[in-house]
Short mmCIF file of C-alpha atoms and ligand atoms in Angstrom, two decimals:
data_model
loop_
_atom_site.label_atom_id
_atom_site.label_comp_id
_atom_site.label_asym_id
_atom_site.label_seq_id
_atom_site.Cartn_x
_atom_site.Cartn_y
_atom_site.Cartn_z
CA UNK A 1 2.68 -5.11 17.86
CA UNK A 2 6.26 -6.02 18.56
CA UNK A 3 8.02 -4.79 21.63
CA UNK A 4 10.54 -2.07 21.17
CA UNK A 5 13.35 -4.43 22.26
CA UNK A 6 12.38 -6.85 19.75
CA UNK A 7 12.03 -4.59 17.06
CA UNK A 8 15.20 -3.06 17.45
CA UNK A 9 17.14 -6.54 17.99
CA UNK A 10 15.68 -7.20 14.13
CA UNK A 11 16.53 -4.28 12.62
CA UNK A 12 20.13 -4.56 13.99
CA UNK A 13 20.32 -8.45 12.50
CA UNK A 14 19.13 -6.87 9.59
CA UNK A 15 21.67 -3.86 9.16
CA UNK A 16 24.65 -6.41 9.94
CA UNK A 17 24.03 -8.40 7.02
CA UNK A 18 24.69 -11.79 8.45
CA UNK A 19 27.14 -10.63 10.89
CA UNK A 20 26.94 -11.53 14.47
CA UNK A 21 25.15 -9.08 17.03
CA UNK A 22 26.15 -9.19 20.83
CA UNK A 23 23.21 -9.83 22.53
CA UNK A 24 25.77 -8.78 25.65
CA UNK A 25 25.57 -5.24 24.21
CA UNK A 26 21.66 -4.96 23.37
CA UNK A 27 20.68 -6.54 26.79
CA UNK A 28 22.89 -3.63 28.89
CA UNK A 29 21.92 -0.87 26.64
CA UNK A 30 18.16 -1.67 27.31
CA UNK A 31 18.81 -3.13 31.32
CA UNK A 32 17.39 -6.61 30.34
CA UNK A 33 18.92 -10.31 31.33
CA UNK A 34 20.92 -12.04 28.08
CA UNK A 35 17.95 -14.75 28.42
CA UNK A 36 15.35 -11.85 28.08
CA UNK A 37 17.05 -10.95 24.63
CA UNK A 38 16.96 -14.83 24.39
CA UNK A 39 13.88 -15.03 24.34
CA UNK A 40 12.70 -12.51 21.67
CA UNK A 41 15.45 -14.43 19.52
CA UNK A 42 13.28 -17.23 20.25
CA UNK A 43 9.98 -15.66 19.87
CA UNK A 44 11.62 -14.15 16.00
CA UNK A 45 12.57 -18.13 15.54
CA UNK A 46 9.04 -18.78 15.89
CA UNK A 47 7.74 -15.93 13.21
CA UNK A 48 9.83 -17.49 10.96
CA UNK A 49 12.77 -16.14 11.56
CA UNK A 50 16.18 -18.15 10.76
CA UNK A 51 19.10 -17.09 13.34
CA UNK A 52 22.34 -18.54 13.84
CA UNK A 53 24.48 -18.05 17.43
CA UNK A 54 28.19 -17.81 17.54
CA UNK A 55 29.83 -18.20 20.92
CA UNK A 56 31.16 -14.66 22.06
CA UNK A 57 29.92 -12.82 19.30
CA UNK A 58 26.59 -13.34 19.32
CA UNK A 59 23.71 -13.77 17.16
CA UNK A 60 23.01 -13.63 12.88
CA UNK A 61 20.67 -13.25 10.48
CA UNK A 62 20.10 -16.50 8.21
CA UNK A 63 16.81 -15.97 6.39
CA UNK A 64 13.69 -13.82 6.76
CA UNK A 65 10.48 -14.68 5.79
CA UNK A 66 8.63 -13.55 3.18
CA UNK A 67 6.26 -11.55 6.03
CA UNK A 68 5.52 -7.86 5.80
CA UNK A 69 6.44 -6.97 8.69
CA UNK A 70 8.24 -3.98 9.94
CA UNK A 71 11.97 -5.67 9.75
CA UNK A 72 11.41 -6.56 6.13
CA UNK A 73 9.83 -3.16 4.80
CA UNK A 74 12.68 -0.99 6.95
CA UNK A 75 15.07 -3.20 5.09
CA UNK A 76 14.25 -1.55 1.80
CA UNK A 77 12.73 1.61 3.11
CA UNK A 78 14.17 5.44 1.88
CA UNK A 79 11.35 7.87 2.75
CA UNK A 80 11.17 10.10 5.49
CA UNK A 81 7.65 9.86 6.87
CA UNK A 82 5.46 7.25 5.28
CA UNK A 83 5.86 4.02 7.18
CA UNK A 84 8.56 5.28 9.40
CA UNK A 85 5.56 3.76 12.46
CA UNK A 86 4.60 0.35 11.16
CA UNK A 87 1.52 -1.37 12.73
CA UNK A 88 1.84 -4.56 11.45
CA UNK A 89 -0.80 -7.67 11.85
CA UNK A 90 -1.07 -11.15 11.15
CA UNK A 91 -4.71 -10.89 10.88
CA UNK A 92 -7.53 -8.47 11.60
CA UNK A 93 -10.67 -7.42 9.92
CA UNK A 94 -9.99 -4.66 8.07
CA UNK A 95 -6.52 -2.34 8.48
CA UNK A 96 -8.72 0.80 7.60
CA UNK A 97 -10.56 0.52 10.76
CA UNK A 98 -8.03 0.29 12.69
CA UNK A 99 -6.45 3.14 10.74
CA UNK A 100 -9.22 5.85 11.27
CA UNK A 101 -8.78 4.82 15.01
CA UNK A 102 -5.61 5.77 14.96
CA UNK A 103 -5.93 8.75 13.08
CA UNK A 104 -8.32 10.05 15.96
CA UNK A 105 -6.02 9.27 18.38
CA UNK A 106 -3.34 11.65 16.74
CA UNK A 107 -1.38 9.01 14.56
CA UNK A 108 1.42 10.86 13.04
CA UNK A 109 1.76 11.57 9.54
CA UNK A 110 2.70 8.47 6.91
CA UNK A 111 1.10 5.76 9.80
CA UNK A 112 1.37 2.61 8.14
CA UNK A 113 -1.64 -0.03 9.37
CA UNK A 114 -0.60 -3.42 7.42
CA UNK A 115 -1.88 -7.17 7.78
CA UNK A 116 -0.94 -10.48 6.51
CA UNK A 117 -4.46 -10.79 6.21
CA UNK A 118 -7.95 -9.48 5.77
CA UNK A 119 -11.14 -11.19 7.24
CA UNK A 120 -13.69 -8.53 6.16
CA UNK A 121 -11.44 -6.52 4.04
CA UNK A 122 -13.27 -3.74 2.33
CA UNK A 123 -13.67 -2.59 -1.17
CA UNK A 124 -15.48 0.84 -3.07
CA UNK A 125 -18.87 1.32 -3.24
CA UNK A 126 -19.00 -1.06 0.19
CA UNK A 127 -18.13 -4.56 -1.85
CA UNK A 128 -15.86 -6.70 -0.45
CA UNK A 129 -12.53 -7.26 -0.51
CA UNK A 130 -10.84 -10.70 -0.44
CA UNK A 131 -7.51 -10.42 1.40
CA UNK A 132 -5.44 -13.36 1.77
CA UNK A 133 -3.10 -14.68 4.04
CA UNK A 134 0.57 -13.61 2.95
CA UNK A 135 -0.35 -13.15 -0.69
CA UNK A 136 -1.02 -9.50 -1.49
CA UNK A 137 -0.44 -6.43 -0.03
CA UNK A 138 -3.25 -5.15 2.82
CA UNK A 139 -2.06 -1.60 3.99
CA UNK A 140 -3.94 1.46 5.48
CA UNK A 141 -1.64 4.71 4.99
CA UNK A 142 -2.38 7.92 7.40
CA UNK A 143 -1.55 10.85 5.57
CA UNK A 144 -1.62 14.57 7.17
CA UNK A 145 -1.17 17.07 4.42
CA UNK A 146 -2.24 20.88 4.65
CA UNK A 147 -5.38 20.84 1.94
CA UNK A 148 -9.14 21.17 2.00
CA UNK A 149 -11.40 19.06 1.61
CA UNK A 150 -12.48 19.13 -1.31
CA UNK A 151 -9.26 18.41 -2.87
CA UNK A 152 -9.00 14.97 -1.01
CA UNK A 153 -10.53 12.85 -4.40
CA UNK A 154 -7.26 14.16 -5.55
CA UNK A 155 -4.82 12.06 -3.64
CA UNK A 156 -6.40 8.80 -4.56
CA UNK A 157 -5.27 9.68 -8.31
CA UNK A 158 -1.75 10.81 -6.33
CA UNK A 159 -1.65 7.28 -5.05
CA UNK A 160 -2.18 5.45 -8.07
CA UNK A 161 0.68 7.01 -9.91
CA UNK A 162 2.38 6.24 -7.12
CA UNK A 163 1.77 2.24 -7.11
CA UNK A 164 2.15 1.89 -10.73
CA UNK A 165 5.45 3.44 -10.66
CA UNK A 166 6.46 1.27 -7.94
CA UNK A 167 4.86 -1.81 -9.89
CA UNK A 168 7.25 -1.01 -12.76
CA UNK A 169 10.25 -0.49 -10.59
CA UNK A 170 9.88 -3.40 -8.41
CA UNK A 171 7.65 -6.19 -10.71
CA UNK A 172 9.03 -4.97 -13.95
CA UNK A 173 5.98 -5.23 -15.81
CA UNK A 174 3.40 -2.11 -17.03
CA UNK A 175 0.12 -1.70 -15.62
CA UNK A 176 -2.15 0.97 -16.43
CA UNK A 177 -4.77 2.97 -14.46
CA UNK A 178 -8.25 2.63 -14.91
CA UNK A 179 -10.31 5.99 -13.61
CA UNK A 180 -10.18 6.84 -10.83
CA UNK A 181 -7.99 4.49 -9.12
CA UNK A 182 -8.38 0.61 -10.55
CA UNK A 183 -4.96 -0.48 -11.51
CA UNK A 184 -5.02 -3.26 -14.39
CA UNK A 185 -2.48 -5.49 -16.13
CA UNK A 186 -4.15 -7.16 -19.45
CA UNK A 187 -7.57 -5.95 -18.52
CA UNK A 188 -7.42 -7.30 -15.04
CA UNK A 189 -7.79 -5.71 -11.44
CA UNK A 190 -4.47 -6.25 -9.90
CA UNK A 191 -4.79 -3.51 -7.27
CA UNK A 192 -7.34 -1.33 -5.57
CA UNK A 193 -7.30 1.83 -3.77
CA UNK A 194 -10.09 3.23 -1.25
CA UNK A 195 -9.77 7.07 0.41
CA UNK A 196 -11.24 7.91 2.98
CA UNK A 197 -11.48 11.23 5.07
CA UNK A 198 -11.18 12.47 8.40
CA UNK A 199 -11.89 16.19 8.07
CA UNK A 200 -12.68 19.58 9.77
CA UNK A 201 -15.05 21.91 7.68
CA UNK A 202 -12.18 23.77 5.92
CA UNK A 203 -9.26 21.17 6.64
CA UNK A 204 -8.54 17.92 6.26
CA UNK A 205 -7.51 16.19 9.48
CA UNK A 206 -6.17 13.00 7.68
CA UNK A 207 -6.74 11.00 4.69
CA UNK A 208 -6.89 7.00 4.78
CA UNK A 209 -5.60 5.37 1.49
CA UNK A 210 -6.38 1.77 2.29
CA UNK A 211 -4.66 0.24 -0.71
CA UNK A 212 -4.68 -3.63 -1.76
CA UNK A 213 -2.20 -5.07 -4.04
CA UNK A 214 -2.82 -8.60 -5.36
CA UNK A 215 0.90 -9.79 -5.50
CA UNK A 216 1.48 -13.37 -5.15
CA UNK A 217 -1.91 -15.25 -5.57
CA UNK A 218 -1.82 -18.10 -8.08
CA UNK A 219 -5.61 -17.83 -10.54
CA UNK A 220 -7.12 -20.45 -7.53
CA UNK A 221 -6.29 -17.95 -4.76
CA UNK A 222 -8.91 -15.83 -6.15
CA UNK A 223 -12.56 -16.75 -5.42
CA UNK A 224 -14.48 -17.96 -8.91
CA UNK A 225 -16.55 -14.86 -9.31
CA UNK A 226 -13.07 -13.00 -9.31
CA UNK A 227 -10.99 -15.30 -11.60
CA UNK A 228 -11.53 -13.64 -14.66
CA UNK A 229 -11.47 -10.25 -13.45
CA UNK A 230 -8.66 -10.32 -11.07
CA UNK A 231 -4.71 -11.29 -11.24
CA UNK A 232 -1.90 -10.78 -9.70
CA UNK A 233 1.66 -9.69 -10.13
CA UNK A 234 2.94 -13.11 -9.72
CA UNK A 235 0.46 -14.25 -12.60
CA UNK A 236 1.73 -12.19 -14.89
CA UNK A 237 5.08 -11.90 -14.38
CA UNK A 238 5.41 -15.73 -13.74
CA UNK A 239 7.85 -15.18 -10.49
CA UNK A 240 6.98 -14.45 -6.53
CA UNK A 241 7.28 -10.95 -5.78
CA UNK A 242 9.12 -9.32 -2.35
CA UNK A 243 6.30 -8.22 -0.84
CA UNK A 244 8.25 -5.85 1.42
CA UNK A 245 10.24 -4.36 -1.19
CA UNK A 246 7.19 -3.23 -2.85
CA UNK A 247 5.62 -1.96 0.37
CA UNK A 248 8.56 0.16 0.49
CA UNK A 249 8.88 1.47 -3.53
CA UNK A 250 5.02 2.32 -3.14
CA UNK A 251 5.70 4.58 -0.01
CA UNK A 252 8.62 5.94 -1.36
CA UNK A 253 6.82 6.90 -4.58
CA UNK A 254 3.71 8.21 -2.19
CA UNK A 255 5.69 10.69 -0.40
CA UNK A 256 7.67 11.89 -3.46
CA UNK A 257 4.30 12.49 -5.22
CA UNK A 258 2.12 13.50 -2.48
CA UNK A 259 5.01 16.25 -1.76
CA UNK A 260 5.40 17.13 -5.09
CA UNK A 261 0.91 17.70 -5.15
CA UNK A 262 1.04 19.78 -2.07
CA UNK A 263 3.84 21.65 -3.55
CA UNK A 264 2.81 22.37 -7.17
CA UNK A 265 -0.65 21.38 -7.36
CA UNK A 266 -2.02 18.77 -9.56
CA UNK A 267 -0.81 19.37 -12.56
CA UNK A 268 2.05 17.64 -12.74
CA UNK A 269 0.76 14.55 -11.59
CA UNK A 270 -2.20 14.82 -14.37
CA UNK A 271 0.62 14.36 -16.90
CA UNK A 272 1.62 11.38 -14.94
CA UNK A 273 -1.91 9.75 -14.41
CA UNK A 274 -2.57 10.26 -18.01
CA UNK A 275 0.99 8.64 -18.87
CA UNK A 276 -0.75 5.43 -17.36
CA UNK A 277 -4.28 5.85 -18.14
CA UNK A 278 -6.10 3.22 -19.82
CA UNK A 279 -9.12 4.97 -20.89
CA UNK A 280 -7.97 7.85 -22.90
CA UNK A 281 -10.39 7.92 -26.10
CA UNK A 282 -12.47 4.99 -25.25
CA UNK A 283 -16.17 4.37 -25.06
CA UNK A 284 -16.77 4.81 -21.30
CA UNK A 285 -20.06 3.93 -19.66
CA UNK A 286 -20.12 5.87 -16.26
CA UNK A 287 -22.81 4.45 -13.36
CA UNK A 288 -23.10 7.27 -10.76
CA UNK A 289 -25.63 7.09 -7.83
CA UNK A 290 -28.48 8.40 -9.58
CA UNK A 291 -27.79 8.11 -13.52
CA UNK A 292 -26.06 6.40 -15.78
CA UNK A 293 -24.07 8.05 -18.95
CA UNK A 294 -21.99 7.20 -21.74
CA UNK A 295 -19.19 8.99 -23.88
CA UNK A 296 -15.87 8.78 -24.83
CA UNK A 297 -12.97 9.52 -22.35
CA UNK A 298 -11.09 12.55 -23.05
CA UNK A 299 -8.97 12.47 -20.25
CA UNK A 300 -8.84 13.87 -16.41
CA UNK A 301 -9.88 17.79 -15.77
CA UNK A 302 -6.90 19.94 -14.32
CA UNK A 303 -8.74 18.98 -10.69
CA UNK A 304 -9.14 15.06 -11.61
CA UNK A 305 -12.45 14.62 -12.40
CA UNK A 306 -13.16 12.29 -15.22
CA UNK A 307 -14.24 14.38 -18.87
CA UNK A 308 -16.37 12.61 -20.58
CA UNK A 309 -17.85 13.58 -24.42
CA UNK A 310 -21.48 12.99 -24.78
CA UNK A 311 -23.67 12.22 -27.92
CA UNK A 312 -24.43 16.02 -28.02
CA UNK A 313 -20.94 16.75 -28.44
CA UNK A 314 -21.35 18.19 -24.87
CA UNK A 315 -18.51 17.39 -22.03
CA UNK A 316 -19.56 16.58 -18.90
CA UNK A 317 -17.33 15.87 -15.67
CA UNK A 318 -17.63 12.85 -13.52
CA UNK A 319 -16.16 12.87 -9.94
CA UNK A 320 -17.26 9.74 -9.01
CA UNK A 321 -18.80 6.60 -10.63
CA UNK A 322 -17.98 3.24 -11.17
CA UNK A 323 -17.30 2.64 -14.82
CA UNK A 324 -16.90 0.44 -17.72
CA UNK A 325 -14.50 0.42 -20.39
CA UNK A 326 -16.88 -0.70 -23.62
CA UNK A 327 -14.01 -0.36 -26.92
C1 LIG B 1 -11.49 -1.13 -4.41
O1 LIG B 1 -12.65 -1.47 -4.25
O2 LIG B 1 -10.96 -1.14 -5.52
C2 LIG B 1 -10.66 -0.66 -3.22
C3 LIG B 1 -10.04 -1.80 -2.48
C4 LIG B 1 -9.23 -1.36 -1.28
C5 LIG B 1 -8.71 -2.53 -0.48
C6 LIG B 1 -7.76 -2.12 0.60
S1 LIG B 1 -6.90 -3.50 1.30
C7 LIG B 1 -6.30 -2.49 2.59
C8 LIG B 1 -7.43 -1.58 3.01
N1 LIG B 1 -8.28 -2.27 3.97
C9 LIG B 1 -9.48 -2.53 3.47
O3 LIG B 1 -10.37 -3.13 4.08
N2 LIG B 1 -9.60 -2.04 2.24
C10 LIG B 1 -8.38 -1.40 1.78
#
């Protein structure tokens, strides 16, 4: 992680917009030498960082680079809690891990755990999930709010209102949800969300929504097996996508929804899930654990579980399956 100093010498470069910083002023207010503050200018050159130095006035902001880093998200950030603590990596095996640690440890709430890169990035249902370098999104999100347990399936329906509005604000372009939490643009997997729970008997201690946006892979990015089931924003929208803007729309929409749920319950954000859902009154084949079953979707029960309409005429409620859109 970046050293206070450093962090706070880039989000100053930031705020000034291009105008010089005394590095004077930032060196006495923290007791370091001008050549320490020197040398986190240098070390920001070296992340990619482009900074200009005026004699006697000090040092600008050129260019950043396309990283997601804790400078670029606080550039665009709004919310109050989520991602107010960034832990930000260029690569590590899997950001949830490091996440639940942290949770343990007494992470406060709206933790963000984000890497350029996954090596053993992982999916639902334990499949993998391929994570490249500075392409998508690869953030773990530590959430604390005051709920039981067994309302925790909940937020993961919470969170993917909450990235498809922030796909729409930010990409311009309309996804739509796939139950529970598969977002898809034209039929194709372009983000995916996994929850996880830390929990006491009667309350949750923290939730993990590890949640992986494919933004700017081109089709070969994606391994074969994935090419015609995957895409990415970029894909479809023909342009590059800020990466850090997003980061910070998708928190911003988290905490407004995820306030709103613990305030009002879920209704409100069943209108919204349905708003985006792509399965509405389509043949859905449901694979659970121990049985399969098919009917047509009628929509999500007031506590999120999936309704589906037999042959029988009889309704039956999944709360979790893997499933397959067949009409
Ligand atoms: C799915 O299978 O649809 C869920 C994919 C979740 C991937 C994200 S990427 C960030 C976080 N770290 C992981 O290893 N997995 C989640």
């Amino acid at each position: 992680m970046k050293s206070p100093v450093k962090s706070e010498l880039l989000k100053r470069l930031f705020a000034a917009q291009g105008e010089p910083i005394s590095g004077q002023d930032i060196a006495d207010e923290f007791g370091l030498s001008r050549t320490a503050i020197w040398k986190y200018i240098k070390e920001l050159e070296e992340e990619g960082y482009e900074i200009g130095s005026q004699r006697k006035k000090g040092y600008y902001l050129i260019d950043a680079p396309d990283l997601v880093n804790q400078g670029n998200i606080t550039e665009y950030l709004t919310t109050e809690r989520y991602g107010r603590i960034i832990k930000y990596f260029t690569t590590v095996p899997t950001t949830q891990t490091i996440a639940h640690e942290d949770a343990q440890n007494g992470a406060q709430d709206g933790t963000l755990v984000i890497a350029e890169e996954q090596t053993a990035g992982k999916g639902r249902l334990a499949r993998p999930w391929t994570s490249k370098a500075n392409r998508g999104i690869w953030m773990s999100l530590i959430i604390r709010p005051d709920l039981a347990p067994q309302y925790a399936p909940q937020l993961t329906l919470v969170a993917a209102v909450a990235i498809v509005r922030a796909i729409e604000e930010v990409a311009d372009i309309q996804p739509v949800i796939k139950w529970p939490n598969d977002i898809l643009i034209n039929g194709k997997k372009v983000t995916g969300i996994l929850t996880e729970l830390q929990s006491d008997p009667d309350r949750v201690k923290a939730i993990i929504l590890g949640m992986g946006i494919n933004a700017n892979q081109q089709q070969s990015d994606f391994p074969e097996e994935l090419q015609m089931i995957a895409t990415s924003l970029r894909i479809e929208k023909g342009e590059m996508i800020d990466r850090a803007q997003l980061v910070a729309a998708i928190l911003k929409y988290l905490e407004q929804y995820t306030d709103l749920y613990v305030e009002k319950g879920f209704a409100p954000i069943k209108i919204l899930w349905e708003s985006y859902a792509a399965i509405t009154g389509k043949n859905i084949k449901a694979s659970m654990v121990h049985e399969t079953v098919e009917g047509i979707a009628l929509g999500i029960s007031h506590d999120g579980m999936l309704e589906l309409q037999l042959a029988d005429g009889t309704v039956r409620g999944i709360y979790s399956a893997d499933i397959e859109i067949k009409n």
